[in-house]
CSV table of C-alpha atoms in Angstrom, one decimal:
chain,number,residue,atom,x,y,z
J,26,MET,CA,-89.7,132.0,-81.9
J,27,ALA,CA,-90.7,129.7,-78.5
J,28,VAL,CA,-88.8,128.5,-75.7
J,29,ASN,CA,-88.7,124.8,-76.1
J,30,PRO,CA,-90.5,123.5,-73.2
J,31,GLU,CA,-88.6,119.5,-73.3
J,32,ALA,CA,-85.8,122.2,-72.2
J,33,VAL,CA,-87.6,121.3,-68.7
J,34,GLY,CA,-84.6,119.4,-66.7
J,35,ARG,CA,-82.1,120.0,-68.2
J,36,THR,CA,-78.9,120.8,-65.6
J,37,TYR,CA,-75.6,123.1,-66.8
J,38,GLY,CA,-72.9,122.5,-64.6
J,39,PRO,CA,-71.0,122.2,-62.1
J,40,PHE,CA,-69.1,125.2,-62.8
J,41,GLU,CA,-65.7,126.7,-62.0
J,42,ALA,CA,-65.2,127.6,-58.3
J,43,TYR,CA,-66.3,131.2,-57.4
J,44,GLU,CA,-63.8,132.5,-54.5
J,45,VAL,CA,-65.8,135.3,-52.4
J,46,THR,CA,-63.6,138.2,-51.1
J,47,ARG,CA,-64.7,140.3,-49.3
J,48,VAL,CA,-64.0,142.8,-52.0
J,49,LYS,CA,-66.9,141.3,-54.0
J,50,ILE,CA,-68.7,141.3,-50.2
J,51,ARG,CA,-68.1,145.1,-49.9
J,52,GLU,CA,-69.1,145.9,-53.3
J,53,PHE,CA,-72.2,144.4,-53.1
J,54,ALA,CA,-73.2,145.5,-49.8
J,55,ASP,CA,-72.4,149.3,-50.9
J,56,ALA,CA,-75.0,148.6,-54.6
J,57,VAL,CA,-77.0,147.8,-52.7
J,58,ASP,CA,-77.3,150.0,-49.4
J,59,ALA,CA,-76.8,147.0,-46.5
J,60,ARG,CA,-74.8,149.0,-44.2
J,61,SER,CA,-74.9,146.3,-41.7
J,62,GLY,CA,-71.2,146.8,-40.1
J,63,ALA,CA,-70.5,142.3,-40.8
J,64,HIS,CA,-70.3,143.3,-44.4
J,65,PHE,CA,-67.3,145.4,-44.3
J,66,TYR,CA,-65.3,144.8,-40.8
J,67,PRO,CA,-64.2,141.2,-40.0
J,68,GLU,CA,-63.9,142.1,-36.4
J,69,VAL,CA,-67.5,143.4,-36.8
J,70,ALA,CA,-68.5,140.1,-38.2
J,71,ARG,CA,-66.7,137.6,-35.3
J,72,ALA,CA,-68.6,139.0,-33.0
J,73,GLU,CA,-71.5,138.2,-34.8
J,74,GLY,CA,-70.8,134.9,-34.3
J,75,TYR,CA,-68.9,134.7,-38.2
J,76,THR,CA,-66.2,133.3,-39.2
J,77,ASP,CA,-65.3,136.5,-41.9
J,78,VAL,CA,-66.7,139.0,-43.9
J,79,VAL,CA,-70.6,137.5,-44.4
J,80,VAL,CA,-72.7,138.6,-47.6
J,81,PRO,CA,-75.8,139.6,-47.4
J,82,THR,CA,-78.5,138.2,-48.3
J,83,THR,CA,-78.8,138.3,-51.8
J,84,PHE,CA,-75.3,138.4,-52.6
J,85,ALA,CA,-76.1,134.6,-54.0
J,86,VAL,CA,-77.5,136.0,-56.6
J,87,VAL,CA,-73.5,137.0,-58.0
J,88,ILE,CA,-72.9,133.5,-58.0
J,89,ALA,CA,-76.1,132.0,-58.8
J,90,GLN,CA,-76.6,134.7,-63.1
J,91,GLN,CA,-73.2,133.3,-63.5
J,92,ALA,CA,-74.6,129.6,-63.9
J,93,GLU,CA,-77.9,131.0,-65.3
J,94,PHE,CA,-76.0,132.5,-68.3
J,95,HIS,CA,-75.2,129.4,-69.4
J,96,VAL,CA,-79.6,128.7,-69.9
J,97,VAL,CA,-79.9,131.1,-71.7
J,98,THR,CA,-77.4,131.0,-74.1
J,99,ASP,CA,-78.9,127.4,-74.6
J,100,PRO,CA,-80.0,128.1,-78.6
J,101,GLU,CA,-81.3,124.5,-77.9
J,102,VAL,CA,-83.0,126.1,-75.4
J,103,GLY,CA,-84.2,129.5,-77.8
J,104,VAL,CA,-84.5,132.2,-75.2
J,105,ASP,CA,-83.7,135.1,-76.7
J,106,PHE,CA,-82.1,137.5,-74.1
J,107,SER,CA,-83.6,141.1,-75.4
J,108,LYS,CA,-87.1,140.3,-74.4
J,109,VAL,CA,-86.8,139.0,-71.0
J,110,VAL,CA,-87.8,140.7,-67.5
J,111,HIS,CA,-86.5,139.0,-64.4
J,112,ALA,CA,-89.7,138.1,-62.7
J,113,ASP,CA,-89.2,136.2,-58.6
J,114,GLU,CA,-85.8,135.9,-57.0
J,115,ARG,CA,-86.1,132.9,-54.3
J,116,PHE,CA,-83.7,132.5,-51.3
J,117,THR,CA,-82.7,129.5,-49.2
J,118,HIS,CA,-80.1,129.5,-47.1
J,119,HIS,CA,-78.3,126.7,-46.1
J,120,ARG,CA,-75.6,128.2,-43.8
J,121,PRO,CA,-73.9,132.1,-44.0
J,122,LEU,CA,-71.4,132.5,-47.3
J,123,VAL,CA,-68.9,134.7,-46.1
J,124,ALA,CA,-65.2,135.7,-47.2
J,125,GLY,CA,-62.8,132.8,-48.3
J,126,ASP,CA,-66.0,130.5,-49.5
J,127,VAL,CA,-65.5,129.0,-52.4
J,128,VAL,CA,-68.4,127.4,-53.8
J,129,THR,CA,-68.9,125.9,-57.7
J,130,THR,CA,-72.9,125.8,-59.1
J,131,THR,CA,-75.3,123.6,-60.6
J,132,VAL,CA,-78.1,124.8,-62.8
J,133,THR,CA,-81.5,123.3,-63.8
J,134,ILE,CA,-84.2,124.5,-65.8
J,135,GLU,CA,-87.6,123.5,-63.7
J,136,SER,CA,-90.1,124.7,-65.5
J,137,ILE,CA,-91.1,126.0,-68.6
J,138,THR,CA,-95.2,127.5,-68.7
J,139,GLN,CA,-95.9,129.3,-72.1
J,140,ARG,CA,-99.1,131.8,-71.9
J,141,ALA,CA,-100.4,134.8,-73.4
J,142,GLY,CA,-97.4,135.4,-75.8
J,143,ILE,CA,-94.7,134.6,-72.9
J,144,SER,CA,-93.0,131.3,-71.7
J,145,MET,CA,-92.2,131.7,-68.0
J,146,VAL,CA,-88.3,130.3,-67.5
J,147,THR,CA,-87.9,128.3,-63.8
J,148,THR,CA,-84.3,127.5,-62.2
J,149,ARG,CA,-83.1,126.2,-59.5
J,150,ALA,CA,-79.3,127.3,-58.6
J,151,GLU,CA,-77.4,124.5,-56.2
J,152,ILE,CA,-75.0,126.6,-54.4
J,153,VAL,CA,-72.6,124.2,-52.6
J,154,ASP,CA,-69.5,124.9,-51.2
J,155,GLY,CA,-65.6,122.3,-51.3
J,156,ASP,CA,-66.6,119.7,-49.5
J,157,ASN,CA,-70.1,119.5,-51.7
J,158,ALA,CA,-72.3,120.6,-48.6
J,159,PRO,CA,-75.6,123.2,-49.8
J,160,VAL,CA,-75.2,126.7,-49.7
J,161,SER,CA,-78.0,128.4,-50.7
J,162,THR,CA,-80.5,127.6,-53.3
J,163,VAL,CA,-81.8,130.3,-55.3
J,164,VAL,CA,-85.0,130.0,-57.3
J,165,SER,CA,-85.3,132.3,-60.6
J,166,THR,CA,-88.0,133.3,-63.0
J,167,LEU,CA,-87.3,134.9,-65.9
J,168,ALA,CA,-90.5,136.0,-68.4
J,169,VAL,CA,-89.6,136.1,-72.0
J,170,ARG,CA,-91.9,137.5,-74.5
J,171,GLU,CA,-92.6,135.5,-77.7
J,172,ASP,CA,-91.8,136.9,-81.1
J,173,ALA,CA,-95.7,138.2,-82.5
């Protein structure tokens, strides 16, 4: 079964708020080997001009992927997750994401391109704060192998 190209433009969310905590930041920084003290110590982060511990630049993927889950599990889109390979991820940060932030995410299917038995599904996740001000935009592309 092919991914449904008519799903382009479909939007999901906003979803339950995500609270960014020091623990989550530290765990992610450890996982990606981000060694800046600003990811671990509030006093270092404040000395660098942040209000609290700041996330590594790719942390927004944790939040975005929770929203993207709704795309890949929507039967009308037709993504078979067992046939997915992550193809691309791009970040636009509008402001630093720090411990204490509470954000929500809306995800939109930007495009679906099909060729040679592969569907390239591109989504845009918009992460906003409690005032609905932009925090990060995450554009992700999944390659979905079609049935033979």
